[in-house]
Short mmCIF file of C-alpha atoms and ligand atoms in Angstrom, two decimals:
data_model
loop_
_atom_site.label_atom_id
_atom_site.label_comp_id
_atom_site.label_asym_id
_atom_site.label_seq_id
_atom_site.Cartn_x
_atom_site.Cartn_y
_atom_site.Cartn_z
CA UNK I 37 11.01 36.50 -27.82
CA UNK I 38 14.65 37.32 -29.69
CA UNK I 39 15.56 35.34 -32.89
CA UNK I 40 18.61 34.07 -31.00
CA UNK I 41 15.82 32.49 -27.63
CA UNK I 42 13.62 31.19 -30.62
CA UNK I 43 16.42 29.09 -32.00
CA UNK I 44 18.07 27.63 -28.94
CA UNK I 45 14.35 26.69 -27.43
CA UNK I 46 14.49 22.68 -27.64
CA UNK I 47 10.95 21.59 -28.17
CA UNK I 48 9.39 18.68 -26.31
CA UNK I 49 5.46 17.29 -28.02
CA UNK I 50 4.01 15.23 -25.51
CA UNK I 51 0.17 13.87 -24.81
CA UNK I 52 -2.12 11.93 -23.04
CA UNK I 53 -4.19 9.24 -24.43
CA UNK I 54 -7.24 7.96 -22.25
CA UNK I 55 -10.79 8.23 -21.75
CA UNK I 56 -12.53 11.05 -19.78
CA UNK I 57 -9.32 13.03 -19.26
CA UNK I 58 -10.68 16.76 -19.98
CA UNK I 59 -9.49 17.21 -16.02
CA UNK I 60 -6.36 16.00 -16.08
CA UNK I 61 -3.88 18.46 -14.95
CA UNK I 62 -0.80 16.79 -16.44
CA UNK I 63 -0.47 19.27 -19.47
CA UNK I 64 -0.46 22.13 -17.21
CA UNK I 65 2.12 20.16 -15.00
CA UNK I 66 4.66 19.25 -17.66
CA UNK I 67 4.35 22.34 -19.85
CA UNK I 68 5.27 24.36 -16.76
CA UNK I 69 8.09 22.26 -15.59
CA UNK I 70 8.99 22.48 -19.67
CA UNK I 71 8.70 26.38 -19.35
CA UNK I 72 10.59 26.98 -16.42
CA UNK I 73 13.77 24.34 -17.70
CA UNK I 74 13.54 26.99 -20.65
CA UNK I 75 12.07 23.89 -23.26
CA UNK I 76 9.25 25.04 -25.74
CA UNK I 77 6.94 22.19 -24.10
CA UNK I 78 2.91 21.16 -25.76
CA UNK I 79 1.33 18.37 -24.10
CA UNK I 80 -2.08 17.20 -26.30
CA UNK I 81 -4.77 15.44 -24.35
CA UNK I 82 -5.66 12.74 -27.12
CA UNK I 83 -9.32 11.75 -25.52
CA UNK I 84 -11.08 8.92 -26.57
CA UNK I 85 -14.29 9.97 -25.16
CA UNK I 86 -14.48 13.50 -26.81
CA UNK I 87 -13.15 11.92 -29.80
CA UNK I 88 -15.72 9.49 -30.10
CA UNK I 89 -13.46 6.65 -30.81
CA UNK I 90 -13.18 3.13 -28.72
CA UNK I 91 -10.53 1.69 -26.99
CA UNK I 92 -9.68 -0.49 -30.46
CA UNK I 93 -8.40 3.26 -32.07
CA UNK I 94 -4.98 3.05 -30.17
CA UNK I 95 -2.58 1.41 -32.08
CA UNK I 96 -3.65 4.24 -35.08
CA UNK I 97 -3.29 7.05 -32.25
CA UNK I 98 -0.13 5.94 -31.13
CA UNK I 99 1.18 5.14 -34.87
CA UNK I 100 -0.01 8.97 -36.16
CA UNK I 101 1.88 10.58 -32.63
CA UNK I 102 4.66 8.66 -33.63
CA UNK I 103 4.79 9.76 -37.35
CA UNK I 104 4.00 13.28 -36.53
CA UNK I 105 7.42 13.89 -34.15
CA UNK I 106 5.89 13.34 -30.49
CA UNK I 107 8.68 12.42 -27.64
CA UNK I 108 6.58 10.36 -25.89
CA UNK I 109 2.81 9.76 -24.36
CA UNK I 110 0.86 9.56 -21.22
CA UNK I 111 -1.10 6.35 -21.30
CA UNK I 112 -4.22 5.67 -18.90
CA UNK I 113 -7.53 4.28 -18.49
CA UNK I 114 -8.35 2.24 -20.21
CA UNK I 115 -4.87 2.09 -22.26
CA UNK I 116 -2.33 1.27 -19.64
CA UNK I 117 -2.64 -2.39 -20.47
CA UNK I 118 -3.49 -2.84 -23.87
CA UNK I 119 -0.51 -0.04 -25.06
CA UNK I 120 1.58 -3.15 -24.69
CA UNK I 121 1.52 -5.32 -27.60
CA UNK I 122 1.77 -2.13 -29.51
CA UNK I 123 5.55 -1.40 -28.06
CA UNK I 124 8.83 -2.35 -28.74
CA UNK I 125 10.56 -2.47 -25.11
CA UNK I 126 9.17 -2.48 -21.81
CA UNK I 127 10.91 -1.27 -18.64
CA UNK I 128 12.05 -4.19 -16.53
CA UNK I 129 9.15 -2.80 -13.85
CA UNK I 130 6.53 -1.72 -16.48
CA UNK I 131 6.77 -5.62 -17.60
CA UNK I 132 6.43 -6.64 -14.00
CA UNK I 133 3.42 -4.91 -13.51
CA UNK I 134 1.96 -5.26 -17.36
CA UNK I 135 1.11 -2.11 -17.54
CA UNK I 136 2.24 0.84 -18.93
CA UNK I 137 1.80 4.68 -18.62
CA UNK I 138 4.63 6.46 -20.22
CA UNK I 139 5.54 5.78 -23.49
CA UNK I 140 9.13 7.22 -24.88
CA UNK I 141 9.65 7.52 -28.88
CA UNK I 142 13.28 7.14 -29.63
CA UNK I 143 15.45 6.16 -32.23
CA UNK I 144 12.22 4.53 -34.12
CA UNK I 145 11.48 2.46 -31.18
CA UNK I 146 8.32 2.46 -28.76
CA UNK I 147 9.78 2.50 -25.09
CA UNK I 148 7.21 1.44 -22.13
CA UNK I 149 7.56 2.61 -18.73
CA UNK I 150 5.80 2.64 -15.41
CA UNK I 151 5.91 5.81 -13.33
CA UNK I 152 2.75 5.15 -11.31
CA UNK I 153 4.42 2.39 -9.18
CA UNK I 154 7.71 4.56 -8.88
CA UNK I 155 5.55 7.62 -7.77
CA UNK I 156 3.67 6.12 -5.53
CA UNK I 157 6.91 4.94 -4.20
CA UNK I 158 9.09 8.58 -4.21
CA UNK I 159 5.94 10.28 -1.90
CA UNK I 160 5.47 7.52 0.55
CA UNK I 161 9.40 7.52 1.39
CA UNK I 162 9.38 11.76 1.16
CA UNK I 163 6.03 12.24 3.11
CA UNK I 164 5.62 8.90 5.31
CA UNK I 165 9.80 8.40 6.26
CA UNK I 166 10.16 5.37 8.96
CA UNK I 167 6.58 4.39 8.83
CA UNK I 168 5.87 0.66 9.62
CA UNK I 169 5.70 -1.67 6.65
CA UNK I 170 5.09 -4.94 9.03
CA UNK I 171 0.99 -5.06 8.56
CA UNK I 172 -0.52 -3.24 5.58
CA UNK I 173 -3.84 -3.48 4.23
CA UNK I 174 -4.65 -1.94 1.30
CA UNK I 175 -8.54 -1.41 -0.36
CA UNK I 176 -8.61 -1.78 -4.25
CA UNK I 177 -6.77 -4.04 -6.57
CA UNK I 178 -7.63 -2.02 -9.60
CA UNK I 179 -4.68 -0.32 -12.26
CA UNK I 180 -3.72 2.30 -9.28
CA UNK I 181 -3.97 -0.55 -6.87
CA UNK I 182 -1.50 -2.84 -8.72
CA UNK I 183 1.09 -0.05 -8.84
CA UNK I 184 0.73 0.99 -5.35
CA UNK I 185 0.52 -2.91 -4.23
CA UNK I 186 4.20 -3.17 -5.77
CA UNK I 187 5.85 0.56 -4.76
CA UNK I 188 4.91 -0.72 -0.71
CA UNK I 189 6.31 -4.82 -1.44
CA UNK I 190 9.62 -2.84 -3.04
CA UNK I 191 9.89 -0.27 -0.07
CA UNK I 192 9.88 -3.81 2.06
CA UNK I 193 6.01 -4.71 3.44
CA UNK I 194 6.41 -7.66 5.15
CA UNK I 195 2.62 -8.67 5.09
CA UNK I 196 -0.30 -7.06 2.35
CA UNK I 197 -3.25 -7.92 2.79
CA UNK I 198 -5.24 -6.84 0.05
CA UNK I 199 -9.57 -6.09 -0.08
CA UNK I 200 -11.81 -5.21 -3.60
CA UNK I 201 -15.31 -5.33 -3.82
CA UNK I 202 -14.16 -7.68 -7.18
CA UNK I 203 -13.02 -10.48 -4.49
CA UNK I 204 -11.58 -12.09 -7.48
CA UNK I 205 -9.46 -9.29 -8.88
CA UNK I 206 -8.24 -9.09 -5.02
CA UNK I 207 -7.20 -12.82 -5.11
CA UNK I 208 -5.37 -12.81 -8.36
CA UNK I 209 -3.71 -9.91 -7.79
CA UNK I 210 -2.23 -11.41 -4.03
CA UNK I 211 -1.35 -14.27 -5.96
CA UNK I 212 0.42 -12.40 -8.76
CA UNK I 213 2.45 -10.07 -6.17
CA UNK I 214 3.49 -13.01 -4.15
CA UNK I 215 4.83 -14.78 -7.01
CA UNK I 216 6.71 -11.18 -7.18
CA UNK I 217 8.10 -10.82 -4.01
CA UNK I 218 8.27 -14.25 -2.48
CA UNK I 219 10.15 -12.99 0.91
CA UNK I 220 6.95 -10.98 1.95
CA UNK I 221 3.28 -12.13 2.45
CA UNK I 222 0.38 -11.13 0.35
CA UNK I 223 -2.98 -12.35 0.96
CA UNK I 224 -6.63 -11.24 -0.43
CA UNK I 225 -9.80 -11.19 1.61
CA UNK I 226 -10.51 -12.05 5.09
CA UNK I 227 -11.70 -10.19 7.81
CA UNK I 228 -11.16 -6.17 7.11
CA UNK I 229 -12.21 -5.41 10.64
CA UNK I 230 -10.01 -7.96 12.18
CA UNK I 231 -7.13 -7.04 9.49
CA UNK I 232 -7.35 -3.31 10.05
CA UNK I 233 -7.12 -3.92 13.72
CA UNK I 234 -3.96 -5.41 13.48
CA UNK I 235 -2.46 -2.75 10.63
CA UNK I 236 0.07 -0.69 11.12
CA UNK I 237 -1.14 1.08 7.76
CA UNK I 238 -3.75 1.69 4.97
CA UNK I 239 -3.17 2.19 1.42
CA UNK I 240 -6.34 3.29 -0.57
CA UNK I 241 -6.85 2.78 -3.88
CA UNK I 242 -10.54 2.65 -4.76
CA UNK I 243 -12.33 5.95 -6.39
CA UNK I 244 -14.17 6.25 -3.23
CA UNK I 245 -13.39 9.72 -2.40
CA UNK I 246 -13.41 11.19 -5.63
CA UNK I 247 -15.32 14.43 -6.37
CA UNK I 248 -17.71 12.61 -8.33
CA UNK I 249 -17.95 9.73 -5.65
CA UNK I 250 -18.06 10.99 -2.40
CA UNK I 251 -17.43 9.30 1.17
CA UNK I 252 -15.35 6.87 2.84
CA UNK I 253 -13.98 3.70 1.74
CA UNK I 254 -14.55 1.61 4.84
CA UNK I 255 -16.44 2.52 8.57
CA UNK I 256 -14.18 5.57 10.10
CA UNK I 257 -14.63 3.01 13.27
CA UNK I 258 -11.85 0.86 11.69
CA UNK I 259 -9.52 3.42 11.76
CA UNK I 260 -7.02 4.00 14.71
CA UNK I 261 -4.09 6.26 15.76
CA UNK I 262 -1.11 4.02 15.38
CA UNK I 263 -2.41 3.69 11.57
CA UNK I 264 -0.92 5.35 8.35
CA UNK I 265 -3.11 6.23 6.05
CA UNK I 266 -2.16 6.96 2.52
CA UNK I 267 -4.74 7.98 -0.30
CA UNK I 268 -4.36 7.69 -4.10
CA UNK I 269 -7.60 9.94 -4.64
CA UNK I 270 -6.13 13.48 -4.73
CA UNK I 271 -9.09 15.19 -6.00
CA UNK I 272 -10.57 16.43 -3.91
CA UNK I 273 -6.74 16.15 -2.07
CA UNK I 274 -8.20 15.90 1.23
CA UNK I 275 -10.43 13.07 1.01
CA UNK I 276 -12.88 12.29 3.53
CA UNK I 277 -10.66 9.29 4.60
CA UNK I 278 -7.74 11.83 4.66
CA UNK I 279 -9.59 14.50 7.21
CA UNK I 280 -10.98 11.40 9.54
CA UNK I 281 -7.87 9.61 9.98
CA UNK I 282 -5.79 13.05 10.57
CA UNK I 283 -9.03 13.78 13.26
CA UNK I 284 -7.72 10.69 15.32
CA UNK I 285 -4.04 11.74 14.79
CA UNK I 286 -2.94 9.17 12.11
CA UNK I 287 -0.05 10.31 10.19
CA UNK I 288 -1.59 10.38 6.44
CA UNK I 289 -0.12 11.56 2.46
CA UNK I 290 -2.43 12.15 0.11
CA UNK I 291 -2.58 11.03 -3.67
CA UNK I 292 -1.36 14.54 -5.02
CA UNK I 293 2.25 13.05 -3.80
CA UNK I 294 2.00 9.95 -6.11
CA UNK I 295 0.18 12.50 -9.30
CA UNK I 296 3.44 14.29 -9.12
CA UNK I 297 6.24 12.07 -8.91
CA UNK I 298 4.43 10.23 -11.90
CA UNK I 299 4.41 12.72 -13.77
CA UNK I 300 8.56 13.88 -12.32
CA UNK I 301 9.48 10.92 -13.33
CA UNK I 302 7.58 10.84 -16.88
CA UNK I 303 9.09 14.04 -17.74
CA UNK I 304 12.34 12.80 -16.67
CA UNK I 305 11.52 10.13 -19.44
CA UNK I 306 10.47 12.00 -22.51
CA UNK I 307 13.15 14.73 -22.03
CA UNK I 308 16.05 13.56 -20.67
CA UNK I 309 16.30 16.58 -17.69
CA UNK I 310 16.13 16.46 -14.41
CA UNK I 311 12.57 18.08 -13.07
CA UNK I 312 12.00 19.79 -10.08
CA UNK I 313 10.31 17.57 -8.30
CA UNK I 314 9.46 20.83 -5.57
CA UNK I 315 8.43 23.05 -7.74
CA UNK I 316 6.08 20.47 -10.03
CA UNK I 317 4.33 19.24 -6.46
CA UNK I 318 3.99 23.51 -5.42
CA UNK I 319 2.67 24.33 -8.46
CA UNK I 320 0.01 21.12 -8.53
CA UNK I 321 -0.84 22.03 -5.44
CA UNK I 322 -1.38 25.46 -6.90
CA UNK I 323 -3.31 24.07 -9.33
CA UNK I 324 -5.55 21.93 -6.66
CA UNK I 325 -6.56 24.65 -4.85
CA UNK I 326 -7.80 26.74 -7.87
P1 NAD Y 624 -9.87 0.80 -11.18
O1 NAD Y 624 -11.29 0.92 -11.61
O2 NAD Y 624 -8.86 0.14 -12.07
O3 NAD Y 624 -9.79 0.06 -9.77
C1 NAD Y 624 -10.57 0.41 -8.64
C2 NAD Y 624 -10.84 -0.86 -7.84
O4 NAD Y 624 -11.48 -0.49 -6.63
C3 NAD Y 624 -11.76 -1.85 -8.56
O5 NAD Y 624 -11.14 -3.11 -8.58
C4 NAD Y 624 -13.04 -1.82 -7.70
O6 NAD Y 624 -13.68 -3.08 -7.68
C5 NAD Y 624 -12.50 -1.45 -6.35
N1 NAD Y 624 -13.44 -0.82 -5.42
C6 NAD Y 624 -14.31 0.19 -5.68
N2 NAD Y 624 -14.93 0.57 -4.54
C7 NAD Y 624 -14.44 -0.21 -3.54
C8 NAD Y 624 -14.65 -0.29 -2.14
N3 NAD Y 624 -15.50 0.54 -1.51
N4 NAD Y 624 -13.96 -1.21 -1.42
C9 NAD Y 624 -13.08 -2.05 -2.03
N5 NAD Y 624 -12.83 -2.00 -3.35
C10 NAD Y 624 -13.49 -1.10 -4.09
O7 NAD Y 624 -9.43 2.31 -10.85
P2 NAD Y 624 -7.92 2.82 -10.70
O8 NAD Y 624 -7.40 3.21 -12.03
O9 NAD Y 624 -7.18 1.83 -9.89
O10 NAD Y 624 -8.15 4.17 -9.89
C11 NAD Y 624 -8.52 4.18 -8.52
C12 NAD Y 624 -8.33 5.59 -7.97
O11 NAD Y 624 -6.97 5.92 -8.00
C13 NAD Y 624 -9.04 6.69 -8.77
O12 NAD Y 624 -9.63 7.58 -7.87
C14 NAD Y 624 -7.93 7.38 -9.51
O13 NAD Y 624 -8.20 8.75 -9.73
C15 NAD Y 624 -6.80 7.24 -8.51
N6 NAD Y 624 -5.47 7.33 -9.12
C16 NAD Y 624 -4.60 8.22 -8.57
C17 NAD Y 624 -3.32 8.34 -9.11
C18 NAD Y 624 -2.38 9.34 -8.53
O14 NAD Y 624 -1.42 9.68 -9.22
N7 NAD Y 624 -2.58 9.81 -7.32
C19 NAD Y 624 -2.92 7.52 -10.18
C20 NAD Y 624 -3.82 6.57 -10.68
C21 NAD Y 624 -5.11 6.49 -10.14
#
């Protein structure tokens, strides 16, 4: 590299804080969108869990990322929520949802934002355009579930009906999204065979799926071809829900779709420039297959 590229490189510092994140394939994402917009990019993974350190070590993390010149952090499990007493502003949605995954530094301050919801959001209108938002049902109330709950309400589901395993994490999260979006109806519980009969789509967000918890969410026997299907799981990327529903000709969008546009519109965030959201969802699907 010439003197001259060495001094015009703008540098971005960026990380992660979570547990169990040695897999996460954010760094690679942003510092190759950083690369190829010609910005000297390092994203840390700050792991609790190879650290050693509890949940309670986050307000020092974020305090010495802050004093040592980072632009901004990841947040996730099992951060997103308690980040917040630790920031200065929220985003009008991150404090809708009370949680937060993207943290800016600027001007001194501690920004909050929420990029899950909004990614979620961006791939279901690019990869499911005109699908019908009149019956949803959606399995898992969880951190993912609460973002992708409030990306469908915004993009105008008239009736959620919403299932967990945690009936009570279910119930208050209907409750809490109705309050939300009083024009639609959100309900927990009920029948799931009588619901999913009468869906035009399923969201899932339980780790069901997963590499490292393999199978399907619900009976393949509740699905049918007038269904959606959209997955937050996106490793593997083609779940097992994924390949049965596209068997019986459901139109389906995996979870790499919401990974990406999280992490578009986080970069957006700690940067200020405009990713490309095409190349960043190539090159993790790049990085998927590897
Ligand atoms: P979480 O633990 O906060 O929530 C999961 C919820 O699912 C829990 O409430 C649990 O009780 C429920 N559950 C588990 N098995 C169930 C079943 N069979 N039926 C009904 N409910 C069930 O986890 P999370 O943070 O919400 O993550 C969920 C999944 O979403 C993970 O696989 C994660 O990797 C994925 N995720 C994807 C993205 C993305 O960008 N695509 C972003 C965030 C999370």
């Amino acid at each position: 590299m010439s003197a001259a590229t060495h001094r015009s490189r703008r540098s971005i510092l960026v990380g992660l804080i979570g547990s169990g994140i040695g897999g996460s394939l954010s760094p690679a994402m942003h510092e190759e969108e950083a690369r190829q917009q010609g910005l000297a990019g390092v994203y840390r993974r700050i792991d609790l869990e190879a650290l050693g350190l509890p949940p309670s070590a986050l307000p020092d993390l974020l305090t010495a990322a802050e004093r040592m010149g980072f632009d901004g952090l990841n947040i996730t499990y099992p951060c997103k929520q308690a980040v917040i007493p630790l920031l200065d502003e929220l985003s009008e949605d991150a404090q809708a949802l009370g949680a937060v995954n993207t943290v800016r530094f600027q001007d001194g301050k501690r920004i909050g934002h929420n990029t899950d919801w909004s990614g979620f959001k961006r791939s279901f209108e690019q990869g499911l355009p005109g699908a019908s938002l009149e019956r949803v049902v959606q399995l898992g109330a969880g951190g993912a579930g609460a973002a992708v709950a409030h990306a469908a309400l915004s993009l105008g589901a008239a009736r959620l009906t919403l299932f967990d395993v945690d009936e009570a994490r279910a119930a208050s999260l209907a409750v809490e999204l109705q309050r939300r979006f009083p024009a639609a109806r959100v309900e927990a519980g009920g029948s799931l065979d009588s619901a999913m009969r009468e869906a035009t789509g399923l969201i899932h967000a339980t780790p069901t799926g997963m590499a490292k918890l393999p199978g399907m969410p619900l009976p393949a026997e509740l699905l049918h071809r007038a269904l959606w299907v959209a997955d937050v799981v996106y490793f593997p990327i083609r779940t097992a829900l994924i390949e049965a529903a596209e068997r019986i000709g459901c139109r389906t969008l995996t979870g790499g779709g919401m990974a990406v546009y999280q992490a578009v519109d986080a970069f957006r965030i700690f940067t200020g420039v405009e990713p490309d959201a095409e190349r960043m969802f190539a090159h993790l699907q790049a990085l998927l297959a590897q």
